[in-house]
Short mmCIF file of C-alpha atoms in Angstrom, two decimals:
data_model
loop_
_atom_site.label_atom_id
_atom_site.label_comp_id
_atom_site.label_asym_id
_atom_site.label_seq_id
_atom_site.Cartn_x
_atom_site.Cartn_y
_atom_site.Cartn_z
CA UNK A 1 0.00 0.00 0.00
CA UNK A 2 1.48 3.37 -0.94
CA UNK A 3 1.25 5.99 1.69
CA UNK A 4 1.68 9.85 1.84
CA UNK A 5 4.52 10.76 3.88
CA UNK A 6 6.07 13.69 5.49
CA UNK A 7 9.20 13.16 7.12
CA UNK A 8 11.57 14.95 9.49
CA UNK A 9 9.98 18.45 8.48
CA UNK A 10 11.36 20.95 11.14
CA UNK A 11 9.65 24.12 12.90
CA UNK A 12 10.32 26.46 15.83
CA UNK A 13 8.80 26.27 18.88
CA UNK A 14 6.26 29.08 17.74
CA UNK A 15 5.25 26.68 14.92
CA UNK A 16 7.34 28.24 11.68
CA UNK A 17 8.63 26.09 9.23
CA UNK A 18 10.50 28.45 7.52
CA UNK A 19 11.69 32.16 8.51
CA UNK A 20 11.09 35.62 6.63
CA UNK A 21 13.17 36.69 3.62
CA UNK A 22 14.30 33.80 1.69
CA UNK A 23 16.66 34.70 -0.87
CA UNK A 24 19.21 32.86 -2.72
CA UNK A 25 21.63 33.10 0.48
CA UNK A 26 19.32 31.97 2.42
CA UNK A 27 16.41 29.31 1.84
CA UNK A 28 14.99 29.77 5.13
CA UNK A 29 15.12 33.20 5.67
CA UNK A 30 16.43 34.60 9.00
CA UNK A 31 16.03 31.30 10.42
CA UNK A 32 19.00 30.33 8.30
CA UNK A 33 20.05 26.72 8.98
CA UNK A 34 18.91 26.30 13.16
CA UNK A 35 15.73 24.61 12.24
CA UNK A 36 18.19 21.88 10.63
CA UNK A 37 21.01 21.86 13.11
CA UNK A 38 19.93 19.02 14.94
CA UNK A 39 20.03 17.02 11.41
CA UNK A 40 23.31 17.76 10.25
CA UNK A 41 24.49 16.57 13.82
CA UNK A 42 23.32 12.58 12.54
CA UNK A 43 25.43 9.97 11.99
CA UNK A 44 23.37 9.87 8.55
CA UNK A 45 23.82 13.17 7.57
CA UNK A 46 27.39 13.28 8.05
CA UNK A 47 27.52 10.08 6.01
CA UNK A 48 29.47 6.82 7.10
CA UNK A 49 33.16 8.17 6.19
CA UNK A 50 33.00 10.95 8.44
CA UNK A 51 33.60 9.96 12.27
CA UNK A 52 30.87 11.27 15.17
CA UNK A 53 27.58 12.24 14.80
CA UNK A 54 25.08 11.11 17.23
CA UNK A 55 23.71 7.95 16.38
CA UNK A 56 20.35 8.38 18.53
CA UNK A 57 16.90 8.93 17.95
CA UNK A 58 17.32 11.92 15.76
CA UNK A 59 19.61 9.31 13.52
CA UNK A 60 17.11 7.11 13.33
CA UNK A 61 14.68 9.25 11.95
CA UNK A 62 17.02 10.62 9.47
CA UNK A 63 17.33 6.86 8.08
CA UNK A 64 14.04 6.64 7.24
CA UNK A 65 14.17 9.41 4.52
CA UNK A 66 14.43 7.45 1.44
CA UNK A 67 13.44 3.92 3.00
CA UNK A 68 10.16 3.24 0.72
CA UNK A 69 9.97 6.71 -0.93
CA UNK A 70 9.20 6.56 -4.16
CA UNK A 71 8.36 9.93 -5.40
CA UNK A 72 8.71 13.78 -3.80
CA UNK A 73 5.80 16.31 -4.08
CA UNK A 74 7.23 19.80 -3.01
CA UNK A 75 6.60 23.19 -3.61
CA UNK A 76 7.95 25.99 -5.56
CA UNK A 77 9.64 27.97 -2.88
CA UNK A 78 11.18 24.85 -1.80
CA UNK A 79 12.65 24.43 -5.04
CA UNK A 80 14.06 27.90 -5.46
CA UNK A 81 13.91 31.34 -4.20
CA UNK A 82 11.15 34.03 -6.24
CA UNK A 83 12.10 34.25 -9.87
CA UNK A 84 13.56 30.89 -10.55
CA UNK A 85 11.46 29.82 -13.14
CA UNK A 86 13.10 32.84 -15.39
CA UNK A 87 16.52 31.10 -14.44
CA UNK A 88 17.03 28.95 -17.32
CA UNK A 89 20.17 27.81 -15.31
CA UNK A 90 18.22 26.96 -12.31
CA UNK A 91 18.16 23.43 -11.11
CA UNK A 92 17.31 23.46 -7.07
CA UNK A 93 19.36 24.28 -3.98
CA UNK A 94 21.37 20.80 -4.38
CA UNK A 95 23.78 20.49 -7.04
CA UNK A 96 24.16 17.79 -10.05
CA UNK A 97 23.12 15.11 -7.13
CA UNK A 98 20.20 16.13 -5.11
CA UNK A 99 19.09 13.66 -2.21
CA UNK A 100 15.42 12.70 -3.58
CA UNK A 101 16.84 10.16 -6.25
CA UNK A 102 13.46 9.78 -7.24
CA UNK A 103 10.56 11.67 -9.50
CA UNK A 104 10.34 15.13 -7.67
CA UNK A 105 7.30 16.97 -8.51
CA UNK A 106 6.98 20.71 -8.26
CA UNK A 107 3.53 22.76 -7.62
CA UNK A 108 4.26 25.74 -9.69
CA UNK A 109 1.99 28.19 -11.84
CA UNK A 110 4.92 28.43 -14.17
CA UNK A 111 5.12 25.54 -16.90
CA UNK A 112 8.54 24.24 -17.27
CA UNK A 113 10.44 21.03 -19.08
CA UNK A 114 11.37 18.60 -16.80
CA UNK A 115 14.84 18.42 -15.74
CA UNK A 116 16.36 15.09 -15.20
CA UNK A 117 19.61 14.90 -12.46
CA UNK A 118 22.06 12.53 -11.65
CA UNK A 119 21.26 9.87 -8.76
CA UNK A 120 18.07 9.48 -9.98
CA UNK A 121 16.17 12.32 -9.14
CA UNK A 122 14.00 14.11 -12.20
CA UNK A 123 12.12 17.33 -11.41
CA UNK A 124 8.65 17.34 -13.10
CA UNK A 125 6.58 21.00 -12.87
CA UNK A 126 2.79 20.70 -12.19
CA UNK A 127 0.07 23.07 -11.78
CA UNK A 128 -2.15 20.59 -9.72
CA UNK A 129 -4.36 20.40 -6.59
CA UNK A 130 -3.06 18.45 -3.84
CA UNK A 131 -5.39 15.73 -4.89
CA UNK A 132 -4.45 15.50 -8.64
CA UNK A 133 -0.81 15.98 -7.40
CA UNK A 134 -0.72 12.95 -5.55
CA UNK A 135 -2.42 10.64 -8.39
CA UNK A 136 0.56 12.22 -10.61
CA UNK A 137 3.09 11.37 -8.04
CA UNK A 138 1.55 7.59 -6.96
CA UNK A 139 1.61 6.78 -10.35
CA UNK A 140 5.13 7.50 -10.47
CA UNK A 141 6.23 6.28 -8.06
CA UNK A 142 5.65 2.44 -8.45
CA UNK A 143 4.10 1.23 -5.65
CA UNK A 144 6.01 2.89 -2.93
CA UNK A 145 5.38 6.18 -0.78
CA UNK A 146 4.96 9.61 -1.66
CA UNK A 147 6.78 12.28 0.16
CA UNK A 148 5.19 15.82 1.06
CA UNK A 149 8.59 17.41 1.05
CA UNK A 150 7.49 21.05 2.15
CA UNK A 151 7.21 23.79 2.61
CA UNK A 152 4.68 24.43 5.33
CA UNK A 153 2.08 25.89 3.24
CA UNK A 154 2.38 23.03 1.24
CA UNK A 155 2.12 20.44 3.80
CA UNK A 156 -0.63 22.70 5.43
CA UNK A 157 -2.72 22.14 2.12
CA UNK A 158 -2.11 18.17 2.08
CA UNK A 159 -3.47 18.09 5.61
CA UNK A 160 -6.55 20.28 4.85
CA UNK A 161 -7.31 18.03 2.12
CA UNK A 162 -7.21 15.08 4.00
CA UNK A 163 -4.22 13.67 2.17
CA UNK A 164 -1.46 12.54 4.63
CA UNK A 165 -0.81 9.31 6.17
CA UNK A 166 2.10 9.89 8.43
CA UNK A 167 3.88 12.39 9.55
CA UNK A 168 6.63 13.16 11.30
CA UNK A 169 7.47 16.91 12.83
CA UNK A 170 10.59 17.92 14.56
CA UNK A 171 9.95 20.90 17.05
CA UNK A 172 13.62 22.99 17.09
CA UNK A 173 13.28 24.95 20.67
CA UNK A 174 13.77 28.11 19.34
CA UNK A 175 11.85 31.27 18.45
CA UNK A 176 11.39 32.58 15.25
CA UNK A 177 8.60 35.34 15.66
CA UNK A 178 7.56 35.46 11.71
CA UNK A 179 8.17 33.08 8.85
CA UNK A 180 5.14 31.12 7.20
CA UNK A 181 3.16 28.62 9.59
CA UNK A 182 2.51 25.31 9.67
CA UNK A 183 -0.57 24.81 11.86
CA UNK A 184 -2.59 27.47 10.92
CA UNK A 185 -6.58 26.69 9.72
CA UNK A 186 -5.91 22.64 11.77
CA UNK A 187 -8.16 22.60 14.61
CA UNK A 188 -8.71 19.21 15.47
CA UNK A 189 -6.02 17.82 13.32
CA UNK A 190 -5.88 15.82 16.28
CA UNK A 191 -9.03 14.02 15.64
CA UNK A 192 -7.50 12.02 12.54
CA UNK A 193 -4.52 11.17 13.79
CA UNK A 194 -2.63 8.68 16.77
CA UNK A 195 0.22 11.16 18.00
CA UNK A 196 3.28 10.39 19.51
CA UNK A 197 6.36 12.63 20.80
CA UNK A 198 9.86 11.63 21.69
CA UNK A 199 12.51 14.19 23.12
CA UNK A 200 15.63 14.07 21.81
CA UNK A 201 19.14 14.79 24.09
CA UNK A 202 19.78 17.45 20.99
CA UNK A 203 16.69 19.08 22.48
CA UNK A 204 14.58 18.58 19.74
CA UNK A 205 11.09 16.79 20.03
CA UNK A 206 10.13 14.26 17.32
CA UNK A 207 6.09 14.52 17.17
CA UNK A 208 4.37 11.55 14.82
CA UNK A 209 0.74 11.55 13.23
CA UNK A 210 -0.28 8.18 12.08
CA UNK A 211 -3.59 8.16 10.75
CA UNK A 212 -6.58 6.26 12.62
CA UNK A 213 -9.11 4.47 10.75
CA UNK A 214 -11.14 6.94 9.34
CA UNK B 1 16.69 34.64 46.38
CA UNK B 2 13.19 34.89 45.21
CA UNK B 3 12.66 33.81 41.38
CA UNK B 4 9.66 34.75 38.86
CA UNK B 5 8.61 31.43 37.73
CA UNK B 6 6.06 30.12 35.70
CA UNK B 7 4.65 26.59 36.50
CA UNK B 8 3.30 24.34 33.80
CA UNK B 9 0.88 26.46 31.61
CA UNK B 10 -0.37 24.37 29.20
CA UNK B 11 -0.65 25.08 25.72
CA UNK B 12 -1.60 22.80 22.38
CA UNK B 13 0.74 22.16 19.79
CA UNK B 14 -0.57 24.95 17.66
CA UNK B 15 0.83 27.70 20.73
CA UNK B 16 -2.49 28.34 22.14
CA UNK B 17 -2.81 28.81 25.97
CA UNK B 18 -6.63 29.10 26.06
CA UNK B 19 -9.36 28.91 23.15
CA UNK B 20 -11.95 31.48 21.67
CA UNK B 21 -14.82 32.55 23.38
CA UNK B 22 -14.73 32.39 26.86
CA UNK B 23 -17.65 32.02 29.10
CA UNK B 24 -18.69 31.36 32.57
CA UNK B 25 -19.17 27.93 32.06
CA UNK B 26 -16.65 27.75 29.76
CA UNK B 27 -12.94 28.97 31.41
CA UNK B 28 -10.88 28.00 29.00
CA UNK B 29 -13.06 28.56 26.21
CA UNK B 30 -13.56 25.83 23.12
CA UNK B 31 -10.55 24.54 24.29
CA UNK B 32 -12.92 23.00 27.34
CA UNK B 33 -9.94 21.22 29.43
CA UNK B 34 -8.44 19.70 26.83
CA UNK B 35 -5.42 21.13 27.71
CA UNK B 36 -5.28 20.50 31.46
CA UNK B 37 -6.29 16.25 31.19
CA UNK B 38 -2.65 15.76 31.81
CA UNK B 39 -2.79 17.34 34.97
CA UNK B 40 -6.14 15.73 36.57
CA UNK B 41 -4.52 12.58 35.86
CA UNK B 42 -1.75 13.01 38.30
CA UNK B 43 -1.70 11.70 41.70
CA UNK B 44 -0.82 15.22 42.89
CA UNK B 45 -3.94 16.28 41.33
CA UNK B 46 -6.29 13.49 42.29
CA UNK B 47 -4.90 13.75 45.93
CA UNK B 48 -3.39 11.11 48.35
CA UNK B 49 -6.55 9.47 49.50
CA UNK B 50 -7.46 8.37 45.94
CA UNK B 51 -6.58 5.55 44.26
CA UNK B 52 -4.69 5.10 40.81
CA UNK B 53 -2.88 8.54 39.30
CA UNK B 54 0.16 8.72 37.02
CA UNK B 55 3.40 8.82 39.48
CA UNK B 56 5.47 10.01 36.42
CA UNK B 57 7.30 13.09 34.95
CA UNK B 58 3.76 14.80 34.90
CA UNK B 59 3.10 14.00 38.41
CA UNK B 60 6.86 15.14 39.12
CA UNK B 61 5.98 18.76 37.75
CA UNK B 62 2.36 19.47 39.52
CA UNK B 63 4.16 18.35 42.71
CA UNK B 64 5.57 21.59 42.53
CA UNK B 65 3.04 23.75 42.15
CA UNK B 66 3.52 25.00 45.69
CA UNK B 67 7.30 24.98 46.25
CA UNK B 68 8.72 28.11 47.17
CA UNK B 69 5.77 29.83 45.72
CA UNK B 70 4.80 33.13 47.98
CA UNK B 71 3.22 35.37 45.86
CA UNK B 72 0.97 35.08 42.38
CA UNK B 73 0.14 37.71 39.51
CA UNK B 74 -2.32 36.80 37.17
CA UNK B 75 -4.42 38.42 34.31
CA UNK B 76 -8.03 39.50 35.06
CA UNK B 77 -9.56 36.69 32.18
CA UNK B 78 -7.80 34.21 34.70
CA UNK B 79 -9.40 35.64 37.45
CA UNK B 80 -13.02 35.53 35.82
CA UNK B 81 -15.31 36.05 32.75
CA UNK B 82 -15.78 39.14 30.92
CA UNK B 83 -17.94 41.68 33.37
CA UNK B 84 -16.70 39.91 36.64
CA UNK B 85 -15.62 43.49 37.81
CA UNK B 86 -19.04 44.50 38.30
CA UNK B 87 -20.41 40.78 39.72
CA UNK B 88 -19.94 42.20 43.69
CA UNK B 89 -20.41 38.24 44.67
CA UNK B 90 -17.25 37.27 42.31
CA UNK B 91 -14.78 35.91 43.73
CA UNK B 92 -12.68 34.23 41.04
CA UNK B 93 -13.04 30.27 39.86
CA UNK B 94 -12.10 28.21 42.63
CA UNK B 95 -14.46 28.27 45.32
CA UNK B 96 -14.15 29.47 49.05
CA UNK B 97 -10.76 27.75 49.24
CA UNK B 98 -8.75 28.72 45.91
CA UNK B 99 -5.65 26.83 45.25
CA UNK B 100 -2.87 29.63 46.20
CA UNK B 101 -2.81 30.19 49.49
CA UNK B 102 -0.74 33.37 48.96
CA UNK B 103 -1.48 36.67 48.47
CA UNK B 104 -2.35 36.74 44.72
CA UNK B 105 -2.34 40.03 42.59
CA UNK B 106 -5.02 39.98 39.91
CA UNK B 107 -3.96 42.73 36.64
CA UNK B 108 -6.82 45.08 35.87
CA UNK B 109 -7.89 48.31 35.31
CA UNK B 110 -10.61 48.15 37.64
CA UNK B 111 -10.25 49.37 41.23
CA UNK B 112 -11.57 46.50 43.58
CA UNK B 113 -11.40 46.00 47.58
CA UNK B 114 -9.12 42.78 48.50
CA UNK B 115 -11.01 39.68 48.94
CA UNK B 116 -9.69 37.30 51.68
CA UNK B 117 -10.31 34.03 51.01
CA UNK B 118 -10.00 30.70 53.04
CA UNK B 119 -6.81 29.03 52.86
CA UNK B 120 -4.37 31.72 52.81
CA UNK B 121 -5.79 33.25 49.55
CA UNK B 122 -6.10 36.86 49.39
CA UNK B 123 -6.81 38.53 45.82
CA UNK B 124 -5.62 41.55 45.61
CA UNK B 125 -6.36 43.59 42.24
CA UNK B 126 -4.05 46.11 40.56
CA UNK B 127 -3.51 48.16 37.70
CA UNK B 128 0.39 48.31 37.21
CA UNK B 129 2.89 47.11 34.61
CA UNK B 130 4.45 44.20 34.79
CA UNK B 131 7.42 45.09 36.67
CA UNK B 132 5.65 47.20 38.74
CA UNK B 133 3.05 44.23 39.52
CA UNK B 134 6.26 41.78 40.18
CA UNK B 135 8.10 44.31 42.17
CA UNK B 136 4.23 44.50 44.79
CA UNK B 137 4.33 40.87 45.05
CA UNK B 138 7.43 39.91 45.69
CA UNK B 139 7.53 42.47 48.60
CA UNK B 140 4.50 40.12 49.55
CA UNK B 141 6.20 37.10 48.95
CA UNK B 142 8.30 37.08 52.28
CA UNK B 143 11.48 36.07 50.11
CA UNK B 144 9.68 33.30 48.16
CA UNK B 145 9.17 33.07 44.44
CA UNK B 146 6.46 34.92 42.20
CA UNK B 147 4.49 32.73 40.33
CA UNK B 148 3.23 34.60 36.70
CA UNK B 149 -0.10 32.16 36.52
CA UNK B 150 -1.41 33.27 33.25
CA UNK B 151 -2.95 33.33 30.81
CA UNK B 152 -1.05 33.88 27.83
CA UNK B 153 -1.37 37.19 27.79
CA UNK B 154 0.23 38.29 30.54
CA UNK B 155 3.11 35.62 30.28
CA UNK B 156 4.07 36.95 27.05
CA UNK B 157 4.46 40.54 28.59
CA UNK B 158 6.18 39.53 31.55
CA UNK B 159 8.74 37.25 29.63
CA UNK B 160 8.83 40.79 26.84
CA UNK B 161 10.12 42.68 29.82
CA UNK B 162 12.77 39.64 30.56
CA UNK B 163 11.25 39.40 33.90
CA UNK B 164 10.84 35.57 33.73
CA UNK B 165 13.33 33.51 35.59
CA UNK B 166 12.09 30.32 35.11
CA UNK B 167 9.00 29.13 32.76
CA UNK B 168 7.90 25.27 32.63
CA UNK B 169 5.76 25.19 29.47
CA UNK B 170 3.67 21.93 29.23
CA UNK B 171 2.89 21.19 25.12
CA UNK B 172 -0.32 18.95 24.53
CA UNK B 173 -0.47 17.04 21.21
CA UNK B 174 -4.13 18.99 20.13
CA UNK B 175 -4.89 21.81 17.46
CA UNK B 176 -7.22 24.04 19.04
CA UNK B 177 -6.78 26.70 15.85
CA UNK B 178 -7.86 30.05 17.57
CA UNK B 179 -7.46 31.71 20.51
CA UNK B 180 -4.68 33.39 22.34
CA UNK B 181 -1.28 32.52 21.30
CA UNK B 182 1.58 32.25 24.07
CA UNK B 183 4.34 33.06 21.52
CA UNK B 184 3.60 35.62 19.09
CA UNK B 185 6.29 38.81 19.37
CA UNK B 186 9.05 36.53 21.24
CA UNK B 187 11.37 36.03 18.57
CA UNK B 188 15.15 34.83 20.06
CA UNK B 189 13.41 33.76 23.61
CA UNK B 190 16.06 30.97 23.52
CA UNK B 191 19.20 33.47 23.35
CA UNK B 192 18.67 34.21 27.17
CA UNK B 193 17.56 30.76 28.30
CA UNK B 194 18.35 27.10 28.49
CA UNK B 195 15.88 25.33 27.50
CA UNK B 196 14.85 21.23 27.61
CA UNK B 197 11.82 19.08 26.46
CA UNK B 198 10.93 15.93 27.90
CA UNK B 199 7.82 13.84 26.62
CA UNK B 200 5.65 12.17 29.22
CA UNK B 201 3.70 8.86 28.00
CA UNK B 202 0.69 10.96 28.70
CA UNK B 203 1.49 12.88 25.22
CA UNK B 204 2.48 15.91 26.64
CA UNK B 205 6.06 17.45 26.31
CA UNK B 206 7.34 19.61 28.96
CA UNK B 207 9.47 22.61 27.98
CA UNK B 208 11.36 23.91 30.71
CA UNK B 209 13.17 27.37 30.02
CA UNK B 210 15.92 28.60 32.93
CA UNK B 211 17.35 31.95 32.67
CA UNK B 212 21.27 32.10 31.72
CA UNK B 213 23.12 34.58 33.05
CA UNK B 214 22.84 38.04 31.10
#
């Protein structure tokens, strides 16, 4: 069975997934890379030549992200800052090799050609509901999971829909004041969902949404 | 040395330390006390001559909800329903006995005679700011702390004026969508604090925020 996954998708402690002001420089805005922190601290980020890392719970999640993914549904300001799509040269924040290895669909207004990397991973560019997104993206991705890969407004829309099987959020203790929201317009996501949360040593607590039986 | 401390105000995972629409059956508003289940739970809460309880991290935490404590402030919606000012029989909540048992400074602009109360409760109501308020009631405190008791409001202002020593935020896994948010206009909180999250079984994740030193 194919499910819709989000996984490891980070916000402050006043519920913003990303900060004010991204640019170029800086994909998250003024939150620049302490949502993330605790990540790039794994023994799976750092990658198995590199000695350290914690090897914890926070590792553990970070192994899961392409167990049984078979295709990535994100959106356009994950993808680039404003004014990609007139960047003919423009092929995401993460070089020839990006870490999705899989078919990567992009919610965008702007029609584009695809753009096929190395590793696997081939951006497509839709103009698509969640709903009709997600068909795309099953079909694609041959039997295995879909990732919701972000941002929050984009996650925010697959959970207003109805659309999302598990999820996992990390909750970075920190304050951000302004960014864009995750939670907003969710009352009673609760409702739908078994919930689980785990502290991490790092200080970051992993929070889990598995979907009940409707 | 007597501390400002705040002791486990709950909010949901969406930041919200009380819903919309408050009434007088209705304290906490369409929240209900969704966001206080934890607590009842405990054997603190239940009380030693009943049976069963959770003896846990939860219990830990409402254990010390008298500790120290010689003084409170809190904000006049915590002290009753819109129009209690001019209810002469008000006298907050909690019944003849409320659970303070200190003198307890209530934040309004209404002028209103002291009400003693049984069980060492006196409310006392001011208009003042909040270091103005903190600087009355720890004179009352006879060396002990200062509790800030809420609601959101008024936690927000006192930790906007850095007057918070130590806060003990308790995060419940529900989306209560509107309401009064604890954490809008705190943006870099964590620069002057440590802060750690442990998750109970119950659900619930307690942040606990100490002051550093300055």
């Amino acid at each position: 069975m194919s499910l819709t996954r989000v996984q490891f998708f980070s916000i402050s402690l006043d519920g913003f997934g990303t900060g004010e002001g991204q640019t170029l420089e800086a994909p998250f805005g003024h939150a620049g890379e302490r949502l993330h922190e605790w990540m790039f601290a794994t023994r799976q980020w750092r990658g198995p030549d590199q000695p350290g890392g914690s090897g914890g719970v926070d590792d553990l999640f970070v192994k899961q992200h392409d167990q049984g993914i078979g295709a990535e549904i994100m959106g356009a300001n994950k993808f680039g800052p404003r004014g990609w799509h007139e960047d003919p040269e423009w092929k995401g924040w993460w070089g020839p090799n990006p870490p999705f290895h899989t078919p990567t669909f992009i919610l965008t207004h702007h029609a584009h050609p695809p753009i096929e990397m190395e590793g696997g991973t081939t951006f497509h560019f839709i103009d698509a509901t969640p709903a009709e997104a997600l068909k795309t993206a099953r079909e694609a991705a041959g039997g295995k999971d879909v990732r919701i890969g972000g941002g929050a407004t984009v996650i925010r829309d697959f959970l207003a829909a109805g659309l999302i099987d598990h999820m996992h959020i990390v909750v970075v203790p920190i304050l951000l004041g302004r960014g864009v929201r995750l939670w907003d317009g969710l009352e009673g996501l609760e409702n739908d969902y078994q919930i689980e949360a785990i502290s991490s040593p790092s200080g970051v607590t992993h929070v889990t949404f598995t979907r009940t039986g409707a």
